[in-house]
């Protein structure tokens, strides 16, 4: 029995490779989460960068709340099933006038997860519009295998390698994933997607949560970790991550640093890069 999505919504996701908008947070929740993020930024000299962009659910109790939010998990369960891991969390923040962008890519290219059943829940904490740099997706491209990508390492490219699809992308077919604060989109890990620079007056703040069913495994390293957020894990493919009892708990900060280092080994596999770029 479906928990929140309709059969038509599931069919749209399976056909297009993405579905939106899904309301998951109320206005007070959005304000609380955004305020928590921006208070940390003010107290620590600026936006999250580099390794701190990843596995943020280990650093902040409020991000841990978000990855376990019932409305988020109900929608994800409708697609992936009842036993769920949050493999990663990643903030995508574009400041007003920020020239940074995300080129056309497929997530699975460097995730090294098998089978290819991951999805991203992208939660907007500010308006995500074409002007502010909303994601754009090409329907149906998730049915293709992973296509060649070029690692550009460009400044301003927000992905780990500055990667971009090295084959033609029919941008005329792209759909703008417009979200209001508190709304969420879901997308398949093989969908062609990108996002331009922010030309709006407000920040564009999105939290990407990478969910996988518990039977998925990591094929590059054998010590990867994830958070069990719903159901049971009968496979043991990942070390299970604890929940933070408070923000920036020293033990969890150390664990996040180790987990981010493992993420770097996965995402930079095959290169000589030892850790995340400081500018992403």
PDB file of C-alpha atoms in Angstrom:
ATOM      1  CA  UNK A   1       0.000   0.000   0.000  1.00  0.00           C
ATOM      2  CA  UNK A   2       1.338   3.412  -0.977  1.00  0.00           C
ATOM      3  CA  UNK A   3       1.984   5.825   1.888  1.00  0.00           C
ATOM      4  CA  UNK A   4       1.920   9.231   0.196  1.00  0.00           C
ATOM      5  CA  UNK A   5       2.520   9.092  -3.557  1.00  0.00           C
ATOM      6  CA  UNK A   6      -0.278   8.159  -5.914  1.00  0.00           C
ATOM      7  CA  UNK A   7      -0.037   5.414  -8.490  1.00  0.00           C
ATOM      8  CA  UNK A   8       0.060   8.151 -11.129  1.00  0.00           C
ATOM      9  CA  UNK A   9       3.007   9.811  -9.361  1.00  0.00           C
ATOM     10  CA  UNK A  10       4.894   6.513  -9.250  1.00  0.00           C
ATOM     11  CA  UNK A  11       4.209   5.995 -12.946  1.00  0.00           C
ATOM     12  CA  UNK A  12       5.490   9.505 -13.695  1.00  0.00           C
ATOM     13  CA  UNK A  13       8.675   8.853 -11.730  1.00  0.00           C
ATOM     14  CA  UNK A  14       9.243   5.570 -13.538  1.00  0.00           C
ATOM     15  CA  UNK A  15       8.577   7.179 -16.935  1.00  0.00           C
ATOM     16  CA  UNK A  16      10.459  10.454 -16.482  1.00  0.00           C
ATOM     17  CA  UNK A  17      13.059   9.590 -13.842  1.00  0.00           C
ATOM     18  CA  UNK A  18      11.909  12.324 -11.463  1.00  0.00           C
ATOM     19  CA  UNK A  19       8.827  13.613  -9.691  1.00  0.00           C
ATOM     20  CA  UNK A  20       7.965  16.950  -8.083  1.00  0.00           C
ATOM     21  CA  UNK A  21       6.720  18.882  -6.196  1.00  0.00           C
ATOM     22  CA  UNK A  22       6.102  16.959  -2.990  1.00  0.00           C
ATOM     23  CA  UNK A  23       5.220  19.104   0.053  1.00  0.00           C
ATOM     24  CA  UNK A  24       7.140  17.816   3.074  1.00  0.00           C
ATOM     25  CA  UNK A  25       7.891  20.753   5.407  1.00  0.00           C
ATOM     26  CA  UNK A  26       5.676  23.427   6.876  1.00  0.00           C
ATOM     27  CA  UNK A  27       6.689  27.079   6.948  1.00  0.00           C
ATOM     28  CA  UNK A  28       7.806  26.911  10.591  1.00  0.00           C
ATOM     29  CA  UNK A  29       9.971  23.864   9.885  1.00  0.00           C
ATOM     30  CA  UNK A  30      11.583  25.555   6.891  1.00  0.00           C
ATOM     31  CA  UNK A  31      12.363  28.625   8.972  1.00  0.00           C
ATOM     32  CA  UNK A  32      13.796  26.537  11.803  1.00  0.00           C
ATOM     33  CA  UNK A  33      16.059  24.493   9.542  1.00  0.00           C
ATOM     34  CA  UNK A  34      17.233  27.455   7.476  1.00  0.00           C
ATOM     35  CA  UNK A  35      17.891  29.487  10.619  1.00  0.00           C
ATOM     36  CA  UNK A  36      19.931  26.638  12.102  1.00  0.00           C
ATOM     37  CA  UNK A  37      22.071  26.429   8.966  1.00  0.00           C
ATOM     38  CA  UNK A  38      22.619  30.163   8.736  1.00  0.00           C
ATOM     39  CA  UNK A  39      23.379  30.519  12.447  1.00  0.00           C
ATOM     40  CA  UNK A  40      26.151  27.957  12.043  1.00  0.00           C
ATOM     41  CA  UNK A  41      27.463  29.791   8.984  1.00  0.00           C
ATOM     42  CA  UNK A  42      27.524  33.118  10.845  1.00  0.00           C
ATOM     43  CA  UNK A  43      29.334  31.576  13.799  1.00  0.00           C
ATOM     44  CA  UNK A  44      31.888  29.775  11.647  1.00  0.00           C
ATOM     45  CA  UNK A  45      32.927  32.294   9.052  1.00  0.00           C
ATOM     46  CA  UNK A  46      30.753  31.452   6.079  1.00  0.00           C
ATOM     47  CA  UNK A  47      28.976  28.739   4.096  1.00  0.00           C
ATOM     48  CA  UNK A  48      29.812  25.061   4.345  1.00  0.00           C
ATOM     49  CA  UNK A  49      32.595  24.100   1.960  1.00  0.00           C
ATOM     50  CA  UNK A  50      34.733  21.110   1.054  1.00  0.00           C
ATOM     51  CA  UNK A  51      34.406  17.979   3.226  1.00  0.00           C
ATOM     52  CA  UNK A  52      31.824  19.621   5.504  1.00  0.00           C
ATOM     53  CA  UNK A  53      29.360  19.640   2.601  1.00  0.00           C
ATOM     54  CA  UNK A  54      29.066  15.850   2.850  1.00  0.00           C
ATOM     55  CA  UNK A  55      27.555  13.575   5.504  1.00  0.00           C
ATOM     56  CA  UNK A  56      26.114  16.638   7.240  1.00  0.00           C
ATOM     57  CA  UNK A  57      23.594  14.472   9.095  1.00  0.00           C
ATOM     58  CA  UNK A  58      26.487  13.448  11.357  1.00  0.00           C
ATOM     59  CA  UNK A  59      27.275  17.081  12.200  1.00  0.00           C
ATOM     60  CA  UNK A  60      23.834  18.540  12.806  1.00  0.00           C
ATOM     61  CA  UNK A  61      20.971  17.015  14.719  1.00  0.00           C
ATOM     62  CA  UNK A  62      18.498  18.975  12.606  1.00  0.00           C
ATOM     63  CA  UNK A  63      19.852  17.406   9.386  1.00  0.00           C
ATOM     64  CA  UNK A  64      19.506  14.002  11.037  1.00  0.00           C
ATOM     65  CA  UNK A  65      15.873  14.956  11.697  1.00  0.00           C
ATOM     66  CA  UNK A  66      15.408  15.825   8.040  1.00  0.00           C
ATOM     67  CA  UNK A  67      16.737  12.525   6.697  1.00  0.00           C
ATOM     68  CA  UNK A  68      14.233  10.755   8.975  1.00  0.00           C
ATOM     69  CA  UNK A  69      11.299  13.102   8.420  1.00  0.00           C
ATOM     70  CA  UNK A  70       8.181  10.924   8.031  1.00  0.00           C
ATOM     71  CA  UNK A  71       6.855  12.829   5.012  1.00  0.00           C
ATOM     72  CA  UNK A  72      10.200  12.496   3.252  1.00  0.00           C
ATOM     73  CA  UNK A  73      10.566   8.809   4.062  1.00  0.00           C
ATOM     74  CA  UNK A  74       6.984   7.959   3.138  1.00  0.00           C
ATOM     75  CA  UNK A  75       7.541   9.257  -0.395  1.00  0.00           C
ATOM     76  CA  UNK A  76      10.921   7.537  -0.708  1.00  0.00           C
ATOM     77  CA  UNK A  77       9.503   4.263   0.611  1.00  0.00           C
ATOM     78  CA  UNK A  78       6.785   4.349  -2.035  1.00  0.00           C
ATOM     79  CA  UNK A  79       9.549   4.059  -4.644  1.00  0.00           C
ATOM     80  CA  UNK A  80      12.392   2.148  -2.966  1.00  0.00           C
ATOM     81  CA  UNK A  81      10.581  -0.018  -0.434  1.00  0.00           C
ATOM     82  CA  UNK A  82      10.489  -0.174   3.379  1.00  0.00           C
ATOM     83  CA  UNK A  83      14.159  -0.774   4.249  1.00  0.00           C
ATOM     84  CA  UNK A  84      16.082   2.430   3.661  1.00  0.00           C
ATOM     85  CA  UNK A  85      19.568   3.816   4.172  1.00  0.00           C
ATOM     86  CA  UNK A  86      20.576   7.451   3.859  1.00  0.00           C
ATOM     87  CA  UNK A  87      23.920   7.036   2.114  1.00  0.00           C
ATOM     88  CA  UNK A  88      24.883  10.687   1.961  1.00  0.00           C
ATOM     89  CA  UNK A  89      23.684  14.226   2.551  1.00  0.00           C
ATOM     90  CA  UNK A  90      24.973  17.140   0.539  1.00  0.00           C
ATOM     91  CA  UNK A  91      24.046  20.820   0.643  1.00  0.00           C
ATOM     92  CA  UNK A  92      23.846  22.693  -2.647  1.00  0.00           C
ATOM     93  CA  UNK A  93      23.921  26.392  -1.796  1.00  0.00           C
ATOM     94  CA  UNK A  94      24.143  29.176  -4.361  1.00  0.00           C
ATOM     95  CA  UNK A  95      24.484  32.746  -3.167  1.00  0.00           C
ATOM     96  CA  UNK A  96      22.707  35.600  -4.998  1.00  0.00           C
ATOM     97  CA  UNK A  97      24.809  36.452  -8.030  1.00  0.00           C
ATOM     98  CA  UNK A  98      26.879  33.313  -7.491  1.00  0.00           C
ATOM     99  CA  UNK A  99      28.487  32.180 -10.743  1.00  0.00           C
ATOM    100  CA  UNK A 100      28.762  28.582  -9.568  1.00  0.00           C
ATOM    101  CA  UNK A 101      26.757  26.014 -11.497  1.00  0.00           C
ATOM    102  CA  UNK A 102      26.189  22.291 -11.928  1.00  0.00           C
ATOM    103  CA  UNK A 103      26.861  20.938 -15.416  1.00  0.00           C
ATOM    104  CA  UNK A 104      24.835  18.187 -17.077  1.00  0.00           C
ATOM    105  CA  UNK A 105      25.646  14.894 -15.400  1.00  0.00           C
ATOM    106  CA  UNK A 106      24.359  11.584 -14.060  1.00  0.00           C
ATOM    107  CA  UNK A 107      24.804  11.003 -10.333  1.00  0.00           C
ATOM    108  CA  UNK A 108      25.683   7.321 -10.643  1.00  0.00           C
ATOM    109  CA  UNK A 109      28.827   8.062 -12.665  1.00  0.00           C
ATOM    110  CA  UNK A 110      31.098   8.153  -9.613  1.00  0.00           C
ATOM    111  CA  UNK A 111      28.895   6.798  -6.830  1.00  0.00           C
ATOM    112  CA  UNK A 112      29.881   3.180  -7.493  1.00  0.00           C
ATOM    113  CA  UNK A 113      26.670   1.732  -6.068  1.00  0.00           C
ATOM    114  CA  UNK A 114      25.217  -1.553  -7.280  1.00  0.00           C
ATOM    115  CA  UNK A 115      22.466  -2.144  -8.259  1.00  0.00           C
ATOM    116  CA  UNK A 116      21.469   1.279  -9.616  1.00  0.00           C
ATOM    117  CA  UNK A 117      18.481   1.830  -7.337  1.00  0.00           C
ATOM    118  CA  UNK A 118      19.503   5.000  -5.491  1.00  0.00           C
ATOM    119  CA  UNK A 119      17.446   8.150  -5.612  1.00  0.00           C
ATOM    120  CA  UNK A 120      17.944  11.702  -4.426  1.00  0.00           C
ATOM    121  CA  UNK A 121      15.410  13.558  -2.322  1.00  0.00           C
ATOM    122  CA  UNK A 122      16.153  17.261  -2.893  1.00  0.00           C
ATOM    123  CA  UNK A 123      14.540  19.485  -0.252  1.00  0.00           C
ATOM    124  CA  UNK A 124      14.249  23.224  -0.870  1.00  0.00           C
ATOM    125  CA  UNK A 125      14.900  25.532   2.096  1.00  0.00           C
ATOM    126  CA  UNK A 126      14.545  28.606  -0.134  1.00  0.00           C
ATOM    127  CA  UNK A 127      12.809  29.203  -3.475  1.00  0.00           C
ATOM    128  CA  UNK A 128      14.278  27.089  -6.257  1.00  0.00           C
ATOM    129  CA  UNK A 129      13.288  28.720  -9.537  1.00  0.00           C
ATOM    130  CA  UNK A 130      14.815  29.081 -12.993  1.00  0.00           C
ATOM    131  CA  UNK A 131      16.130  32.489 -11.914  1.00  0.00           C
ATOM    132  CA  UNK A 132      17.694  31.186  -8.693  1.00  0.00           C
ATOM    133  CA  UNK A 133      19.352  28.208 -10.374  1.00  0.00           C
ATOM    134  CA  UNK A 134      16.813  25.403 -10.079  1.00  0.00           C
ATOM    135  CA  UNK A 135      17.678  21.945 -11.304  1.00  0.00           C
ATOM    136  CA  UNK A 136      16.794  21.048 -14.884  1.00  0.00           C
ATOM    137  CA  UNK A 137      16.139  17.450 -15.919  1.00  0.00           C
ATOM    138  CA  UNK A 138      15.675  15.685 -19.237  1.00  0.00           C
ATOM    139  CA  UNK A 139      12.764  13.242 -18.926  1.00  0.00           C
ATOM    140  CA  UNK A 140      13.440   9.606 -19.695  1.00  0.00           C
ATOM    141  CA  UNK A 141      17.230   9.793 -19.704  1.00  0.00           C
ATOM    142  CA  UNK A 142      17.398   7.590 -16.599  1.00  0.00           C
ATOM    143  CA  UNK A 143      16.669   4.620 -18.855  1.00  0.00           C
ATOM    144  CA  UNK A 144      20.056   5.032 -20.536  1.00  0.00           C
ATOM    145  CA  UNK A 145      23.237   3.510 -19.224  1.00  0.00           C
ATOM    146  CA  UNK A 146      25.835   5.831 -17.728  1.00  0.00           C
ATOM    147  CA  UNK A 147      27.205   7.881 -20.626  1.00  0.00           C
ATOM    148  CA  UNK A 148      30.784   9.190 -20.904  1.00  0.00           C
ATOM    149  CA  UNK A 149      31.602  12.136 -18.651  1.00  0.00           C
ATOM    150  CA  UNK A 150      34.474  14.617 -18.846  1.00  0.00           C
ATOM    151  CA  UNK A 151      36.245  15.696 -15.651  1.00  0.00           C
ATOM    152  CA  UNK A 152      36.835  19.430 -16.135  1.00  0.00           C
ATOM    153  CA  UNK A 153      37.961  20.438 -12.608  1.00  0.00           C
ATOM    154  CA  UNK A 154      36.665  23.923 -13.476  1.00  0.00           C
ATOM    155  CA  UNK A 155      36.436  26.649 -10.865  1.00  0.00           C
ATOM    156  CA  UNK A 156      32.774  27.401 -10.299  1.00  0.00           C
ATOM    157  CA  UNK A 157      31.662  23.877 -11.150  1.00  0.00           C
ATOM    158  CA  UNK A 158      29.957  22.578  -8.004  1.00  0.00           C
ATOM    159  CA  UNK A 159      30.442  18.857  -8.627  1.00  0.00           C
ATOM    160  CA  UNK A 160      33.386  16.998  -7.136  1.00  0.00           C
ATOM    161  CA  UNK A 161      35.313  16.694 -10.408  1.00  0.00           C
ATOM    162  CA  UNK A 162      33.570  19.460 -12.302  1.00  0.00           C
ATOM    163  CA  UNK A 163      32.241  16.570 -14.348  1.00  0.00           C
ATOM    164  CA  UNK A 164      29.919  17.015 -17.293  1.00  0.00           C
ATOM    165  CA  UNK A 165      28.269  14.721 -19.782  1.00  0.00           C
ATOM    166  CA  UNK A 166      30.474  14.277 -22.846  1.00  0.00           C
ATOM    167  CA  UNK A 167      27.646  13.458 -25.261  1.00  0.00           C
ATOM    168  CA  UNK A 168      24.967  15.726 -26.671  1.00  0.00           C
ATOM    169  CA  UNK A 169      22.171  16.695 -24.270  1.00  0.00           C
ATOM    170  CA  UNK A 170      18.861  17.780 -25.785  1.00  0.00           C
ATOM    171  CA  UNK A 171      18.311  20.796 -23.543  1.00  0.00           C
ATOM    172  CA  UNK A 172      15.136  21.745 -25.416  1.00  0.00           C
ATOM    173  CA  UNK A 173      13.452  18.820 -23.654  1.00  0.00           C
ATOM    174  CA  UNK A 174      14.662  19.811 -20.181  1.00  0.00           C
ATOM    175  CA  UNK A 175      12.152  20.528 -17.412  1.00  0.00           C
ATOM    176  CA  UNK A 176      12.758  23.148 -14.712  1.00  0.00           C
ATOM    177  CA  UNK A 177      12.318  21.601 -11.261  1.00  0.00           C
ATOM    178  CA  UNK A 178      10.692  24.581  -9.576  1.00  0.00           C
ATOM    179  CA  UNK A 179      10.204  24.180  -5.830  1.00  0.00           C
ATOM    180  CA  UNK A 180       8.861  26.387  -3.082  1.00  0.00           C
ATOM    181  CA  UNK A 181      10.501  26.284   0.347  1.00  0.00           C
ATOM    182  CA  UNK A 182       9.447  23.052   2.038  1.00  0.00           C
ATOM    183  CA  UNK A 183       8.850  21.175  -1.198  1.00  0.00           C
ATOM    184  CA  UNK A 184      10.879  18.212  -2.392  1.00  0.00           C
ATOM    185  CA  UNK A 185      11.735  16.533  -5.653  1.00  0.00           C
ATOM    186  CA  UNK A 186      12.814  12.930  -6.173  1.00  0.00           C
ATOM    187  CA  UNK A 187      15.159  11.915  -8.972  1.00  0.00           C
ATOM    188  CA  UNK A 188      16.792   8.740 -10.231  1.00  0.00           C
ATOM    189  CA  UNK A 189      20.568   8.467 -10.061  1.00  0.00           C
ATOM    190  CA  UNK A 190      20.910   8.130 -13.846  1.00  0.00           C
ATOM    191  CA  UNK A 191      18.743  11.085 -14.911  1.00  0.00           C
ATOM    192  CA  UNK A 192      20.486  13.798 -16.960  1.00  0.00           C
ATOM    193  CA  UNK A 193      20.325  16.946 -14.815  1.00  0.00           C
ATOM    194  CA  UNK A 194      22.057  20.283 -14.306  1.00  0.00           C
ATOM    195  CA  UNK A 195      21.489  23.680 -12.701  1.00  0.00           C
ATOM    196  CA  UNK A 196      22.607  27.190 -13.714  1.00  0.00           C
ATOM    197  CA  UNK A 197      23.925  30.085 -11.646  1.00  0.00           C
ATOM    198  CA  UNK A 198      21.726  31.993  -9.189  1.00  0.00           C
ATOM    199  CA  UNK A 199      20.474  35.297 -10.638  1.00  0.00           C
ATOM    200  CA  UNK A 200      17.886  35.883  -7.905  1.00  0.00           C
ATOM    201  CA  UNK A 201      18.054  38.084  -4.804  1.00  0.00           C
ATOM    202  CA  UNK A 202      17.826  35.218  -2.308  1.00  0.00           C
ATOM    203  CA  UNK A 203      20.104  32.286  -1.656  1.00  0.00           C
ATOM    204  CA  UNK A 204      19.178  29.004  -3.281  1.00  0.00           C
ATOM    205  CA  UNK A 205      19.485  26.402  -0.528  1.00  0.00           C
ATOM    206  CA  UNK A 206      18.838  22.744  -1.175  1.00  0.00           C
ATOM    207  CA  UNK A 207      19.634  19.619   0.792  1.00  0.00           C
ATOM    208  CA  UNK A 208      20.218  16.517  -1.319  1.00  0.00           C
ATOM    209  CA  UNK A 209      19.652  13.251   0.546  1.00  0.00           C
ATOM    210  CA  UNK A 210      20.877  10.111  -1.218  1.00  0.00           C
ATOM    211  CA  UNK A 211      18.684   7.143  -0.302  1.00  0.00           C
ATOM    212  CA  UNK A 212      19.288   3.503  -1.145  1.00  0.00           C
ATOM    213  CA  UNK A 213      17.529   0.231  -0.333  1.00  0.00           C
ATOM    214  CA  UNK A 214      19.504  -1.851   2.141  1.00  0.00           C
ATOM    215  CA  UNK A 215      20.426  -4.490  -0.471  1.00  0.00           C
ATOM    216  CA  UNK A 216      22.506  -1.980  -2.470  1.00  0.00           C
ATOM    217  CA  UNK A 217      26.268  -2.245  -1.962  1.00  0.00           C
ATOM    218  CA  UNK A 218      29.340  -0.078  -2.487  1.00  0.00           C
ATOM    219  CA  UNK A 219      31.749  -1.639  -4.990  1.00  0.00           C
ATOM    220  CA  UNK A 220      34.875   0.540  -4.608  1.00  0.00           C
ATOM    221  CA  UNK A 221      35.580   0.323  -0.871  1.00  0.00           C
ATOM    222  CA  UNK A 222      34.495  -2.156   1.773  1.00  0.00           C
ATOM    223  CA  UNK A 223      34.158   0.224   4.740  1.00  0.00           C
ATOM    224  CA  UNK A 224      31.494   2.641   3.499  1.00  0.00           C
ATOM    225  CA  UNK A 225      28.849   3.845   5.955  1.00  0.00           C
ATOM    226  CA  UNK A 226      25.218   4.937   5.912  1.00  0.00           C
ATOM    227  CA  UNK A 227      22.375   5.741   8.299  1.00  0.00           C
ATOM    228  CA  UNK A 228      19.538   3.262   8.685  1.00  0.00           C
ATOM    229  CA  UNK A 229      16.495   5.530   8.576  1.00  0.00           C
ATOM    230  CA  UNK A 230      13.614   3.088   8.143  1.00  0.00           C
ATOM    231  CA  UNK A 231      13.038  -0.636   8.408  1.00  0.00           C
ATOM    232  CA  UNK A 232      15.758  -3.210   8.980  1.00  0.00           C
ATOM    233  CA  UNK A 233      19.150  -3.933   7.448  1.00  0.00           C
ATOM    234  CA  UNK A 234      19.530  -7.648   6.817  1.00  0.00           C
ATOM    235  CA  UNK A 235      22.518  -7.260   4.490  1.00  0.00           C
ATOM    236  CA  UNK A 236      25.203  -5.404   6.431  1.00  0.00           C
ATOM    237  CA  UNK A 237      26.814  -3.871   3.346  1.00  0.00           C
ATOM    238  CA  UNK A 238      27.429  -0.588   5.179  1.00  0.00           C
ATOM    239  CA  UNK A 239      28.639   0.407   8.606  1.00  0.00           C
ATOM    240  CA  UNK A 240      25.613   1.914  10.324  1.00  0.00           C
ATOM    241  CA  UNK A 241      26.052   5.496  11.468  1.00  0.00           C
ATOM    242  CA  UNK A 242      24.819   6.720  14.868  1.00  0.00           C
ATOM    243  CA  UNK A 243      22.489   9.649  15.417  1.00  0.00           C
ATOM    244  CA  UNK A 244      23.961  12.884  16.790  1.00  0.00           C
ATOM    245  CA  UNK A 245      22.590  13.911  20.171  1.00  0.00           C
ATOM    246  CA  UNK A 246      23.600  17.535  19.604  1.00  0.00           C
ATOM    247  CA  UNK A 247      25.083  19.696  16.873  1.00  0.00           C
ATOM    248  CA  UNK A 248      28.832  19.365  16.333  1.00  0.00           C
ATOM    249  CA  UNK A 249      29.310  16.629  18.907  1.00  0.00           C
ATOM    250  CA  UNK A 250      33.109  16.104  18.948  1.00  0.00           C
ATOM    251  CA  UNK A 251      32.855  12.339  18.512  1.00  0.00           C
ATOM    252  CA  UNK A 252      30.475  12.716  15.571  1.00  0.00           C
ATOM    253  CA  UNK A 253      32.586  15.509  14.065  1.00  0.00           C
ATOM    254  CA  UNK A 254      35.506  13.075  13.999  1.00  0.00           C
ATOM    255  CA  UNK A 255      33.272  10.376  12.531  1.00  0.00           C
ATOM    256  CA  UNK A 256      32.010  12.773   9.849  1.00  0.00           C
ATOM    257  CA  UNK A 257      35.583  13.618   8.871  1.00  0.00           C
ATOM    258  CA  UNK A 258      36.344   9.914   8.460  1.00  0.00           C
ATOM    259  CA  UNK A 259      33.117   9.338   6.533  1.00  0.00           C
ATOM    260  CA  UNK A 260      33.846  12.300   4.248  1.00  0.00           C
ATOM    261  CA  UNK A 261      37.317  10.896   3.599  1.00  0.00           C
ATOM    262  CA  UNK A 262      35.720   7.614   2.545  1.00  0.00           C
ATOM    263  CA  UNK A 263      33.341   9.527   0.289  1.00  0.00           C
ATOM    264  CA  UNK A 264      36.332  11.227  -1.311  1.00  0.00           C
ATOM    265  CA  UNK A 265      37.949   7.838  -1.965  1.00  0.00           C
ATOM    266  CA  UNK A 266      34.756   6.739  -3.710  1.00  0.00           C
ATOM    267  CA  UNK A 267      34.031   9.891  -5.698  1.00  0.00           C
ATOM    268  CA  UNK A 268      37.661  10.486  -6.727  1.00  0.00           C
ATOM    269  CA  UNK A 269      38.362   6.817  -7.437  1.00  0.00           C
ATOM    270  CA  UNK A 270      40.783   6.518 -10.337  1.00  0.00           C
ATOM    271  CA  UNK A 271      42.302   9.988  -9.837  1.00  0.00           C
ATOM    272  CA  UNK A 272      45.178  11.280  -7.729  1.00  0.00           C
ATOM    273  CA  UNK A 273      42.892  13.525  -5.658  1.00  0.00           C
ATOM    274  CA  UNK A 274      43.058  12.626  -1.939  1.00  0.00           C
ATOM    275  CA  UNK A 275      40.232  14.816  -0.654  1.00  0.00           C
ATOM    276  CA  UNK A 276      37.423  17.152  -1.647  1.00  0.00           C
ATOM    277  CA  UNK A 277      38.114  20.381  -3.467  1.00  0.00           C
ATOM    278  CA  UNK A 278      37.813  23.351  -1.116  1.00  0.00           C
ATOM    279  CA  UNK A 279      35.742  25.358  -3.606  1.00  0.00           C
ATOM    280  CA  UNK A 280      32.786  22.999  -4.036  1.00  0.00           C
TER     281      UNK A 280
END
